[in-house]
mmCIF file of C-alpha atoms in Angstrom:
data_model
loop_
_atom_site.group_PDB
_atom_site.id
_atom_site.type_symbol
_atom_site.label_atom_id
_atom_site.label_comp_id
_atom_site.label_asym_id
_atom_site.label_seq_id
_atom_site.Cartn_x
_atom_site.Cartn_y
_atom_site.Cartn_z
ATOM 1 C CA UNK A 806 74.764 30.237 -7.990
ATOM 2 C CA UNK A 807 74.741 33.696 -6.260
ATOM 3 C CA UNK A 808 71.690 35.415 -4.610
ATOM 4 C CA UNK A 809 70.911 37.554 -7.378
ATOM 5 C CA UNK A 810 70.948 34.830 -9.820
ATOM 6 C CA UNK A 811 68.430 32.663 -7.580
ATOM 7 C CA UNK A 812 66.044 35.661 -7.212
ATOM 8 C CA UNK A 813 66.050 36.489 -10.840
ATOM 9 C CA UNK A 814 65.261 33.046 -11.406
ATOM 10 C CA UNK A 815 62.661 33.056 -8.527
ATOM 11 C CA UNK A 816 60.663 36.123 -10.312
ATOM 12 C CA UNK A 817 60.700 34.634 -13.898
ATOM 13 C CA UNK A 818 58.235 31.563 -12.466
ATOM 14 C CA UNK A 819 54.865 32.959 -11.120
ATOM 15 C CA UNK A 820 54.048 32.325 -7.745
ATOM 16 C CA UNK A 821 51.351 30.461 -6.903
ATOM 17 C CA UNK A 822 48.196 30.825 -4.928
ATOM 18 C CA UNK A 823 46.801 29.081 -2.570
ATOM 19 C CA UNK A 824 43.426 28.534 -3.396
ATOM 20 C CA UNK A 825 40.682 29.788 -1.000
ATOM 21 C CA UNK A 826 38.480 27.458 0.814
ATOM 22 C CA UNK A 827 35.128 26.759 -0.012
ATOM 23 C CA UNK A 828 32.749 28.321 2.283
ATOM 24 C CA UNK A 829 31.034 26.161 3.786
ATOM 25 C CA UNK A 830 27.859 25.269 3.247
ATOM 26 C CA UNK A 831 25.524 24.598 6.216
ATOM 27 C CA UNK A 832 23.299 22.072 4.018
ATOM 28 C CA UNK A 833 26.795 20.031 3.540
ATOM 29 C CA UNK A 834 27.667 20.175 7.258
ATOM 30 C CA UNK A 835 24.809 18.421 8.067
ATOM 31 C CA UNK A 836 23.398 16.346 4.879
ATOM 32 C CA UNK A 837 21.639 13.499 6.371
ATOM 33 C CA UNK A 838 18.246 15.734 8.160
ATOM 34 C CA UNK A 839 17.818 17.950 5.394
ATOM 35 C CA UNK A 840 18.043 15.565 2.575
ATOM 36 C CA UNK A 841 15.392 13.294 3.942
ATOM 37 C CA UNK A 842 13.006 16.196 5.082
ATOM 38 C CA UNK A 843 13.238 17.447 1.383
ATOM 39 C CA UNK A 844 12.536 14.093 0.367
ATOM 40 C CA UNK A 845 9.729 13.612 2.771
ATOM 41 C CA UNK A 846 8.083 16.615 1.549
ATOM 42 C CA UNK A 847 8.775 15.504 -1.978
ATOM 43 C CA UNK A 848 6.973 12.214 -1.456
ATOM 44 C CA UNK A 849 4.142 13.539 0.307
ATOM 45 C CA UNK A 850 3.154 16.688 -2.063
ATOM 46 C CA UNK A 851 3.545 13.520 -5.079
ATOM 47 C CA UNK A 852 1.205 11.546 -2.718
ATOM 48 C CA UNK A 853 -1.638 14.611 -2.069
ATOM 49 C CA UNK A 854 -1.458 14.864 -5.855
ATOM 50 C CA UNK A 855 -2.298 11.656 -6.907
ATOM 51 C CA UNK A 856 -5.108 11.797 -4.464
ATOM 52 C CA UNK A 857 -6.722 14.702 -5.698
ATOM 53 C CA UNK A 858 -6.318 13.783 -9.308
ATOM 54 C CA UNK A 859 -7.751 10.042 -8.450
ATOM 55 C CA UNK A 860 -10.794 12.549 -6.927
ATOM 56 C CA UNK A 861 -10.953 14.048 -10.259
ATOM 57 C CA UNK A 862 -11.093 11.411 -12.121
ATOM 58 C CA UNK A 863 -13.615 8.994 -10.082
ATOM 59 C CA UNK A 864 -15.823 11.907 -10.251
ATOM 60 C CA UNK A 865 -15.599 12.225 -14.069
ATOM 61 C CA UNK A 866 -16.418 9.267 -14.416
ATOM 62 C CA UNK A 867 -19.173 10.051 -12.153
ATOM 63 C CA UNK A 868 -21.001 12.500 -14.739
ATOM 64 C CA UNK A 869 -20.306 10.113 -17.540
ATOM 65 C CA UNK A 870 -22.290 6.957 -16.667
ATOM 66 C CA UNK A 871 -24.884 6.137 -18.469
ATOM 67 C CA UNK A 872 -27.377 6.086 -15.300
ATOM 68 C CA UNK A 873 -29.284 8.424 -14.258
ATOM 69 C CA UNK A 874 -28.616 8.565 -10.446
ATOM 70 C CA UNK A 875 -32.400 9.901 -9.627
ATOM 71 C CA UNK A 876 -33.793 7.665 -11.289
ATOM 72 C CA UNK A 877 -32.046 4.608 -9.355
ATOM 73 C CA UNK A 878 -32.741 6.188 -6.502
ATOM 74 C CA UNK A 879 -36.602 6.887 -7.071
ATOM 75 C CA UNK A 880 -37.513 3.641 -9.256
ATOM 76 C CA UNK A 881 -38.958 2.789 -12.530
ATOM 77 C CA UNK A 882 -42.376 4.106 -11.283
ATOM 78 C CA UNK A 883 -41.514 8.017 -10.866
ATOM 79 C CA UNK A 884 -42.800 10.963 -11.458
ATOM 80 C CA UNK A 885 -40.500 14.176 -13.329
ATOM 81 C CA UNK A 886 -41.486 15.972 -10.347
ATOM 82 C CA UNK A 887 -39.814 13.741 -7.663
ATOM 83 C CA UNK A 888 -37.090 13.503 -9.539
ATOM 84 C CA UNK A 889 -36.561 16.870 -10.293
ATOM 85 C CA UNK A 890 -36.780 16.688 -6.080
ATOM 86 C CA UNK A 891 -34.125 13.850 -6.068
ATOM 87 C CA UNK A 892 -31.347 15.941 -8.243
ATOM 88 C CA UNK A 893 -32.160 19.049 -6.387
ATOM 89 C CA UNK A 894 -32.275 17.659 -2.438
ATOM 90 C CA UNK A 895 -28.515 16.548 -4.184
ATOM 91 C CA UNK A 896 -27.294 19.007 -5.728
ATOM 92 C CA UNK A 897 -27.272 16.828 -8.872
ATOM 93 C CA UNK A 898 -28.658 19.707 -11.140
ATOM 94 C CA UNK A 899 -25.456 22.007 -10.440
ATOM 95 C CA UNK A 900 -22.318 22.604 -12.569
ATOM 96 C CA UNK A 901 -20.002 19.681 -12.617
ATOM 97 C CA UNK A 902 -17.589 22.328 -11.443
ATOM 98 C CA UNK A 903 -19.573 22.951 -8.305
ATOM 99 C CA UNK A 904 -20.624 19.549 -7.768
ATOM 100 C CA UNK A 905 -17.006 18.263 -7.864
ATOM 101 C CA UNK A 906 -16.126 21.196 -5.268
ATOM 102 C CA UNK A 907 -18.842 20.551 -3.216
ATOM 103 C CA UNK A 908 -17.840 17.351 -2.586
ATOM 104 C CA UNK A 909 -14.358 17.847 -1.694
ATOM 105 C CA UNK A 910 -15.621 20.253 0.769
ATOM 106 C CA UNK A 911 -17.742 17.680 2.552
ATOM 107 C CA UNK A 912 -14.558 15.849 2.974
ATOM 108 C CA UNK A 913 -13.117 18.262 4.676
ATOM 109 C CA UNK A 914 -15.387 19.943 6.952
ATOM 110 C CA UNK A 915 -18.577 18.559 6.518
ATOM 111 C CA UNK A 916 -21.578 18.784 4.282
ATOM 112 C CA UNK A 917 -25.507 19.269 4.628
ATOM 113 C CA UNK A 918 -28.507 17.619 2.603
ATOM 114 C CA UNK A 919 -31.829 18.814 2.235
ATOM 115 C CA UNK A 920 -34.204 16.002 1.332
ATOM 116 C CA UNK A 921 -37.063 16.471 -1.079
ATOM 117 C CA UNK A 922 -39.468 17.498 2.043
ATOM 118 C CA UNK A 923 -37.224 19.393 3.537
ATOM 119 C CA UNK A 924 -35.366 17.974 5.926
ATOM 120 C CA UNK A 925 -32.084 19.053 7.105
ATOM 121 C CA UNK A 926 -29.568 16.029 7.385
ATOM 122 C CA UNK A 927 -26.229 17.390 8.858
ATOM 123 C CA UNK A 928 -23.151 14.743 7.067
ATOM 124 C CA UNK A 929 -19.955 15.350 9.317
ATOM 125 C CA UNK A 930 -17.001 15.053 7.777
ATOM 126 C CA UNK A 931 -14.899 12.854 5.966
ATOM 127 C CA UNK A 932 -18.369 13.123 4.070
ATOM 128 C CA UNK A 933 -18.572 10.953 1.087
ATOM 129 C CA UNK A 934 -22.284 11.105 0.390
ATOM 130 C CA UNK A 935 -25.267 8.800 1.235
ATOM 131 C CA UNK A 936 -25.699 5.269 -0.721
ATOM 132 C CA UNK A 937 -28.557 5.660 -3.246
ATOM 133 C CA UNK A 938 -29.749 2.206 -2.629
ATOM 134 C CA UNK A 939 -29.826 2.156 1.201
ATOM 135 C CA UNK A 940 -29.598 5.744 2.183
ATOM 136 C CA UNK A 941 -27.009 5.355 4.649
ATOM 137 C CA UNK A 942 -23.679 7.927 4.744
ATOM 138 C CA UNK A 943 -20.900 6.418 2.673
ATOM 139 C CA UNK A 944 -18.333 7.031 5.576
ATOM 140 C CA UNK A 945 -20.102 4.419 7.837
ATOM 141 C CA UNK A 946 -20.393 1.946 5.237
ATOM 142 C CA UNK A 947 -17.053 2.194 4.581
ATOM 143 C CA UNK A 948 -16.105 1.921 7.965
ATOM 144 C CA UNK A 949 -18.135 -0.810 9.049
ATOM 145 C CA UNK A 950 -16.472 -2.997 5.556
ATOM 146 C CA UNK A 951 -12.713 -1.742 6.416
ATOM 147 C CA UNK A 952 -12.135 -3.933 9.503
ATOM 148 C CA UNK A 953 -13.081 -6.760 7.784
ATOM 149 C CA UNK A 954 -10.871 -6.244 4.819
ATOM 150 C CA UNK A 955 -8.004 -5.143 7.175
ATOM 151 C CA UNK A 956 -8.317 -8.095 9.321
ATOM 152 C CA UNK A 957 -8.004 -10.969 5.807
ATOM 153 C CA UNK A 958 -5.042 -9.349 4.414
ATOM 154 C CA UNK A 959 -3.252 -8.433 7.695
ATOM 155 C CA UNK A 960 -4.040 -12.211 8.769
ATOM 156 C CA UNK A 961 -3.157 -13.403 5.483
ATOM 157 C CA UNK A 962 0.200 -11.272 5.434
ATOM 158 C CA UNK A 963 1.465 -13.189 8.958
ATOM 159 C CA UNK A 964 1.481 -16.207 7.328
ATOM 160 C CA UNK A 965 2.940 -15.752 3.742
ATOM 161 C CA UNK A 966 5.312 -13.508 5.094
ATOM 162 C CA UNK A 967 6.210 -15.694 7.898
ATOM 163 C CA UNK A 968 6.593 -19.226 5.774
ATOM 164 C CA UNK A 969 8.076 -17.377 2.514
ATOM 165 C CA UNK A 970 10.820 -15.982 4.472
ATOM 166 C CA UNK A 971 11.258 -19.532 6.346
ATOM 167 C CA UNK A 972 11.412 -21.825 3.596
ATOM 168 C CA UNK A 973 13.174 -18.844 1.015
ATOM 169 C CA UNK A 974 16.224 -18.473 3.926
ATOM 170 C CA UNK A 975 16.471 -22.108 4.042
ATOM 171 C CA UNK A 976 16.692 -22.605 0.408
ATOM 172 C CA UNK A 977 19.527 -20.197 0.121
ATOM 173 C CA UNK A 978 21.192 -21.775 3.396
ATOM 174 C CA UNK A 979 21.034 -25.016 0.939
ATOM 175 C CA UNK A 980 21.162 -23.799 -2.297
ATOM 176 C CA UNK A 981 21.698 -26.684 -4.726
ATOM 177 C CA UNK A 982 21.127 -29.076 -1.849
ATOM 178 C CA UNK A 983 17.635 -31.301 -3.005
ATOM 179 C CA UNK A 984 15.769 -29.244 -0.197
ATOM 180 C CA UNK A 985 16.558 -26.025 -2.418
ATOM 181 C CA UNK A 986 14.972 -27.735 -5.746
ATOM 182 C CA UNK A 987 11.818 -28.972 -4.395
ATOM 183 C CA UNK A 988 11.369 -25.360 -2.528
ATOM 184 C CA UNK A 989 11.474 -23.814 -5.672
ATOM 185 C CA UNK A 990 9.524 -26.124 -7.628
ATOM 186 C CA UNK A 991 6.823 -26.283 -5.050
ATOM 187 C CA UNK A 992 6.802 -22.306 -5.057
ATOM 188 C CA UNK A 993 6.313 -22.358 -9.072
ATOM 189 C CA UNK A 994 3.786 -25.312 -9.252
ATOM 190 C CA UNK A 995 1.762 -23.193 -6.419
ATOM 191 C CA UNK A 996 1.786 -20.153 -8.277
ATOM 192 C CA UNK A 997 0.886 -21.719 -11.593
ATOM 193 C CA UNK A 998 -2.789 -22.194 -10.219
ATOM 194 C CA UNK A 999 -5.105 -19.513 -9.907
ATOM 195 C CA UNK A 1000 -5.782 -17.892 -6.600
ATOM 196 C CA UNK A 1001 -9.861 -18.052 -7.337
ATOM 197 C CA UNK A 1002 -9.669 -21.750 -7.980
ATOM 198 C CA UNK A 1003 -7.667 -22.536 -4.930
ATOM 199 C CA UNK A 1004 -10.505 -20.329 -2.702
ATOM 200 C CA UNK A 1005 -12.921 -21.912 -4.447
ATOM 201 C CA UNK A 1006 -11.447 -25.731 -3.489
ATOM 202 C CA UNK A 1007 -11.088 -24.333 0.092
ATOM 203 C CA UNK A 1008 -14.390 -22.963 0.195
ATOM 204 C CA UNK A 1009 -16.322 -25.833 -0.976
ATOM 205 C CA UNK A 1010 -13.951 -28.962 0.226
ATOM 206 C CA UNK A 1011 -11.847 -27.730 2.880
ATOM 207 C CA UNK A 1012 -14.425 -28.829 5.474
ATOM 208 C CA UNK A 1013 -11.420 -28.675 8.419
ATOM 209 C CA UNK A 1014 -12.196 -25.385 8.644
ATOM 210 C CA UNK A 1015 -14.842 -23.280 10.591
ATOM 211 C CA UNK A 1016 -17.590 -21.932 8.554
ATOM 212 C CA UNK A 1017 -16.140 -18.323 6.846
ATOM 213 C CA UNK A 1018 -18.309 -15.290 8.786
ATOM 214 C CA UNK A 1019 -16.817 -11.800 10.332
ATOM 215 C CA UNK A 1020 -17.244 -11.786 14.054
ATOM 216 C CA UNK A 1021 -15.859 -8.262 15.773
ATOM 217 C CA UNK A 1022 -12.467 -8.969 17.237
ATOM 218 C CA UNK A 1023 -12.948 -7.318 20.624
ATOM 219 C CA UNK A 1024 -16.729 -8.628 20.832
ATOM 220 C CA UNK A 1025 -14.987 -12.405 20.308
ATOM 221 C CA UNK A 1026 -11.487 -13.080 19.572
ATOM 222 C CA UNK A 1027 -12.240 -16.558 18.998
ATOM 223 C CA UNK A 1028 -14.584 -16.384 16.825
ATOM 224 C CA UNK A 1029 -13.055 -13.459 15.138
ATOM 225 C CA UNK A 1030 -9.962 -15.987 14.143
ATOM 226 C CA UNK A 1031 -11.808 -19.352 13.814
ATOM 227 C CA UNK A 1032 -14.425 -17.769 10.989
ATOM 228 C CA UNK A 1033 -11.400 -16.005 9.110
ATOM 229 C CA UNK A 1034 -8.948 -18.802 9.099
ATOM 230 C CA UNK A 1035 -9.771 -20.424 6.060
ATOM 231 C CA UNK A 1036 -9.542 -17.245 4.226
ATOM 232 C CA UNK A 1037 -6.377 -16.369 6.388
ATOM 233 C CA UNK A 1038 -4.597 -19.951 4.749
ATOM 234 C CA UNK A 1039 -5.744 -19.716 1.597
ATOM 235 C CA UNK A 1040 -4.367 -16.366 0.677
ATOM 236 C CA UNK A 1041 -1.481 -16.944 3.179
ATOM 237 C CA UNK A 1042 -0.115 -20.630 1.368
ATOM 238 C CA UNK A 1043 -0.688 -18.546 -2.490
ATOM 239 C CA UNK A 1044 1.218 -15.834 -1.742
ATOM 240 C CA UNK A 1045 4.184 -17.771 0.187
ATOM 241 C CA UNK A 1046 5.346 -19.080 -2.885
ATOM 242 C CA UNK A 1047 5.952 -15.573 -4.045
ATOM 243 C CA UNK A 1048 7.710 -14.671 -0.859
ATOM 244 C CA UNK A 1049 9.917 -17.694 -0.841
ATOM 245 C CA UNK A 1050 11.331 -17.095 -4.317
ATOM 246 C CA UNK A 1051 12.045 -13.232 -3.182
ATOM 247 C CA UNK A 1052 13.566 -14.215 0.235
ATOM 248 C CA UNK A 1053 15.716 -17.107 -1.830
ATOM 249 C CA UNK A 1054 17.069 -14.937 -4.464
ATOM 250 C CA UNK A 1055 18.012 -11.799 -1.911
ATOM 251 C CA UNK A 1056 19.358 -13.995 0.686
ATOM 252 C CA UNK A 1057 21.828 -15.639 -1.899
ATOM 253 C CA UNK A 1058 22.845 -12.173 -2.914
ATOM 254 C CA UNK A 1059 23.204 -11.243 0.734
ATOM 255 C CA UNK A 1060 25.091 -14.312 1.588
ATOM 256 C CA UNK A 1061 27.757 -13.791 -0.990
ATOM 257 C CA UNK A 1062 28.753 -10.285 0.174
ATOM 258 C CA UNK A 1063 32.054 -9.825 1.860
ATOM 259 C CA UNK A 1064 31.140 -9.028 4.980
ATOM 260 C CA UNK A 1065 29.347 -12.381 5.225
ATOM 261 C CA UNK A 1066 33.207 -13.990 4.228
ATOM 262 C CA UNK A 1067 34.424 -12.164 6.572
ATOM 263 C CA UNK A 1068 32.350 -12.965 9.549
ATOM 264 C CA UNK A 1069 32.559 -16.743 8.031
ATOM 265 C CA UNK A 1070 36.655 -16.531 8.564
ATOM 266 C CA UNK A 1071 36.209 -14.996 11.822
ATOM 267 C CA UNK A 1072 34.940 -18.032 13.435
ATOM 268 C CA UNK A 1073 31.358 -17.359 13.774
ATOM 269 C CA UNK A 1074 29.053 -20.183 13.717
ATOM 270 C CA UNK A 1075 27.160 -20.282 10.432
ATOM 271 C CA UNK A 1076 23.745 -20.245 12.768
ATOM 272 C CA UNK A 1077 24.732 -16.659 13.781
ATOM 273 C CA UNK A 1078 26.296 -15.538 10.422
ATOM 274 C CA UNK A 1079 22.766 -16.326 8.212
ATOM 275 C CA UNK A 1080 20.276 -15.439 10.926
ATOM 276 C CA UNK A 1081 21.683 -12.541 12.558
ATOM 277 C CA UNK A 1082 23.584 -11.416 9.644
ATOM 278 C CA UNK A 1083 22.457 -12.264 6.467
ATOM 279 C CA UNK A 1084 18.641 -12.301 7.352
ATOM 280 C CA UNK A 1085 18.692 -8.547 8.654
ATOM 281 C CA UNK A 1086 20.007 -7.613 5.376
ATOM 282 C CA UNK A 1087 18.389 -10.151 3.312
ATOM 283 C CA UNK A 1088 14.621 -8.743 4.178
ATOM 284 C CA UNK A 1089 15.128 -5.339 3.495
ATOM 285 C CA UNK A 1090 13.796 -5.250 -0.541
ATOM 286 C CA UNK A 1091 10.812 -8.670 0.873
ATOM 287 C CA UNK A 1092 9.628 -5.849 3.588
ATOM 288 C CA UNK A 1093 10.026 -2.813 0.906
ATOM 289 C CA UNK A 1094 7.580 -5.451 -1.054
ATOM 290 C CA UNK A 1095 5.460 -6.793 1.340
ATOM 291 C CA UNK A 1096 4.227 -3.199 1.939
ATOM 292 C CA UNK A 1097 2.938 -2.457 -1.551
ATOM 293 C CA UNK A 1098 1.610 -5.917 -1.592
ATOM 294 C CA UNK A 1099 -0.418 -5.383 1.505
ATOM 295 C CA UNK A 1100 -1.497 -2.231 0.320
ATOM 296 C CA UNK A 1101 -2.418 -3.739 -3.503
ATOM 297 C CA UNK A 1102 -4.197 -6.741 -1.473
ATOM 298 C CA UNK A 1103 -6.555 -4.433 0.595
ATOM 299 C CA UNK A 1104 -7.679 -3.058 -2.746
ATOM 300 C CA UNK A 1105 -8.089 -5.858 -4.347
ATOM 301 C CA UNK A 1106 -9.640 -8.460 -2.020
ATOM 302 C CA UNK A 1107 -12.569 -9.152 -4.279
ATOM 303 C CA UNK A 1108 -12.209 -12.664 -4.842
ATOM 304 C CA UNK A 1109 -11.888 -13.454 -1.238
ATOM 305 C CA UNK A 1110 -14.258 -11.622 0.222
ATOM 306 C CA UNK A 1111 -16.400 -12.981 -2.494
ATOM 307 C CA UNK A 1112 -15.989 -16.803 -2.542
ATOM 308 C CA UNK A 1113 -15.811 -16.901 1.746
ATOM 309 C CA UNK A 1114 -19.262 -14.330 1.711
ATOM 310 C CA UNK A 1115 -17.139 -11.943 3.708
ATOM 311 C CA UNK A 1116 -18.987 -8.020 4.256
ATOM 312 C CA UNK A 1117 -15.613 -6.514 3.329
ATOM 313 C CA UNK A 1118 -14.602 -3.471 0.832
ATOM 314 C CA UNK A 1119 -14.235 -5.984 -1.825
ATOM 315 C CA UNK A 1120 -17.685 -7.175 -1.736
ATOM 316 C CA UNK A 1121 -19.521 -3.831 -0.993
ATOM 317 C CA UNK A 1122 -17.498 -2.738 -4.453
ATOM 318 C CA UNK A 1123 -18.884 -5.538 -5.975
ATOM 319 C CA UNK A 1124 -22.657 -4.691 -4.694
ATOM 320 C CA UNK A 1125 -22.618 -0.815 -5.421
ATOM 321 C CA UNK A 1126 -21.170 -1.545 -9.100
ATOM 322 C CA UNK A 1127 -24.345 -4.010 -9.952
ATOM 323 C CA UNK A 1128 -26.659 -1.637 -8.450
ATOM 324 C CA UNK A 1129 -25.188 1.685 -10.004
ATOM 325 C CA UNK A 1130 -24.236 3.229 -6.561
ATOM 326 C CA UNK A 1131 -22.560 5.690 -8.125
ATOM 327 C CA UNK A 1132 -21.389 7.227 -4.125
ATOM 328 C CA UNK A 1133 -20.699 4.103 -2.954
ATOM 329 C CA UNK A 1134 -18.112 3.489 -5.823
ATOM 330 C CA UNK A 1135 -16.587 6.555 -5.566
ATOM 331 C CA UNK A 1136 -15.922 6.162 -1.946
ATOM 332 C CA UNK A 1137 -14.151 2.676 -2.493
ATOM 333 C CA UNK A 1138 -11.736 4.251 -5.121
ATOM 334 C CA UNK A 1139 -10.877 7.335 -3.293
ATOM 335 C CA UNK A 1140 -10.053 5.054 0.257
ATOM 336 C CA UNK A 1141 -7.878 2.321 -2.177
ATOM 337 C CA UNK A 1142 -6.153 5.386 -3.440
ATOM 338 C CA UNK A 1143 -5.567 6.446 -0.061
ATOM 339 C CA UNK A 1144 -4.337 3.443 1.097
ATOM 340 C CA UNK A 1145 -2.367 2.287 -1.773
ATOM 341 C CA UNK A 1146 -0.399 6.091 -1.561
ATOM 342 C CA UNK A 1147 -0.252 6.150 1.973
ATOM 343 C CA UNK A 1148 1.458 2.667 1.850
ATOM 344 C CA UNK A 1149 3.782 4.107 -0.855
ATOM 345 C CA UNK A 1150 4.683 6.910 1.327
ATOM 346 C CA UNK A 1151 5.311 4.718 4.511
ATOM 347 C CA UNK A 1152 7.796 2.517 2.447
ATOM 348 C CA UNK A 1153 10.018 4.987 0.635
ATOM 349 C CA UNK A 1154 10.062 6.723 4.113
ATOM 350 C CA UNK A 1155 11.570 3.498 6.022
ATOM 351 C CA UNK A 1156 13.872 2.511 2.701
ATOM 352 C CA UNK A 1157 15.551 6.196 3.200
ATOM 353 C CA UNK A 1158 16.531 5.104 6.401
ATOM 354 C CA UNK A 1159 17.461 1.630 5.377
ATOM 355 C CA UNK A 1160 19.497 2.579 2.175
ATOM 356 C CA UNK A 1161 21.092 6.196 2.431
ATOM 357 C CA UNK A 1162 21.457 5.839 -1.151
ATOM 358 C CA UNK A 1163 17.339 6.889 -1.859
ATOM 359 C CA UNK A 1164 18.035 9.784 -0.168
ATOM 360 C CA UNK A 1165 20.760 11.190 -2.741
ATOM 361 C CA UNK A 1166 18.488 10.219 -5.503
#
């Protein structure tokens, strides 16, 4: 085949292009610190949102109870005048609209009261208000019950944590084995009883333990521990059989990966391969749960607080609800908001940098 033939065959095919690279894009060069700042700032503008509507909503509620919040303030015996004084030293006879903003502006910077005979009463902020019943600022009440609260579940959370993970890793280690069945039917028969009725046996029987009372940690650690340990067991042994059932069925999953095969065929003493292996991996969805349980737990701490006679969140709830005060109330919801979103936050934040996978999603 001559020349001429091979470039008249040549031109009757079209040549093809190259195609042009891609420019690139600087958000692909670097994916990893942009994705998770966008997903930071995702999380937290969800998080201020459900605050504010959780503020909303407490304080609707607020104008729609039945009570009359001068009138539990001033008594049965009152006059129209004083309370006339009552709603207007409170600003109780405005526009919902202005109450509502009123009080979201005493959070933030601050708020003043003018009592019935005219006295100015400066409330810094976070202001939430005074307590109808005992006339003290919500904020202090609040902060005198948190510690308390913080220092049951926290205490509680060492120990469930501690023996869920220990007896779930060794039920896994020996799944099948008769150690593994008696785990897990311990774990079921202990959550098939009622966490009230197991404080209330503790309370009542367990006399092993120190009398329940809050004592300031750094004015006695000793007695700070010794008068929370029975609460500290109680909710600690409930909630391990929880734990123990997560920690069993992720550390079977984690054990049966191939990496775990492969360190297993490597040599590696089976010690090393399920406690330095397999438990780093195994804990990640117990921790991504043991946040939101803490956080549900310091919400919810009414029975505990309750049953042991414990000053903490739980019981001031309690108190404020029976006597209608209505500030009081609203404080408690808008802090277990806080906490339970702030919790939220802090765990999606430390899952995108234990699975890169949340941070595609």
């Amino acid at each position: 085949m001559g020349r001429a033939t091979v470039a008249a065959h040549q031109r009757s095919f079209p040549r093809r292009r190259r195609p042009r690279a891609a420019p690139l894009n600087p958000r692909l060069c670097h994916p990893e610190e942009p994705a998770v700042l966008f997903y930071i700032l995702r999380r937290l503008a969800s998080a201020i949102s459900v605050v504010i509507v959780t503020l909303i909503a407490s304080f609707a509620l607020f104008f729609l109870a039945p009570t009359d919040p001068a009138g539990v303030i001033c008594g049965n015996r009152c006059t129209p005048e004083r309370i006339e004084a009552i709603n207007d030293s409170l600003g109780l006879d405005e526009p919902a609209i202005t109450q509502i903003g009123l009080y979201m502006k005493g959070i933030v910077v601050g708020r003043t009261y003018t009592t019935a005979g005219g006295v100015v009463t400066e409330c810094p902020a976070p202001c939430l208000g005074y307590s109808y019943t005992l006339g003290q600022p919500v904020t202090k009440m609040l902060a005198d019950a948190l510690p308390v609260t913080l220092s049951i579940v926290l205490g509680g959370a060492i120990i469930y944590f501690g023996v869920g993970v220990a007896a779930g890793t060794l039920a896994a280690k020996s799944r099948g084995s008769t150690l593994d069945k008696v785990t897990v039917g311990t774990s079921l028969l202990v959550n098939s009883v009622p966490y009230f009725v197991v404080a209330l046996l503790v309370a009542l029987y367990a006399t092993v333990f120190p009398p329940a009372q809050y004592t300031p940690l750094l004015t006695n650690p000793w007695a700070w521990a010794s008068g929370l340990l029975a609460a500290w067991v109680t909710l600690g042994l409930t909630n391990a059989a929880s734990y123990t059932r997560y920690s069993r069925a992720s550390m079977i999953e984690t054990l049966g990966q191939d990496y775990i095969r492969t360190a297993r065929s490597k040599g590696i003493s089976e010690r090393r391969v399920v406690y330095r292996h397999g438990v780093r991996a195994g804990l990640t969805p117990v921790v991504t749960i043991l946040g939101l349980d803490v956080a549900f737990q310091l919400t919810n701490a009414i029975f505990t607080e309750s049953i042991f006679g414990l000053p903490g969140l739980g019981l001031l709830s309690i108190r404020a609800f029976y006597q209608y005060d209505l500030p009081v109330l609203m404080g408690t919801v808008l802090l277990g908001s806080v906490v339970l979103v702030l919790m939220n936050l802090v765990v999606d934040i430390v899952y995108t940098f234990l699975d890169p996978r949340v941070r595609l999603g």
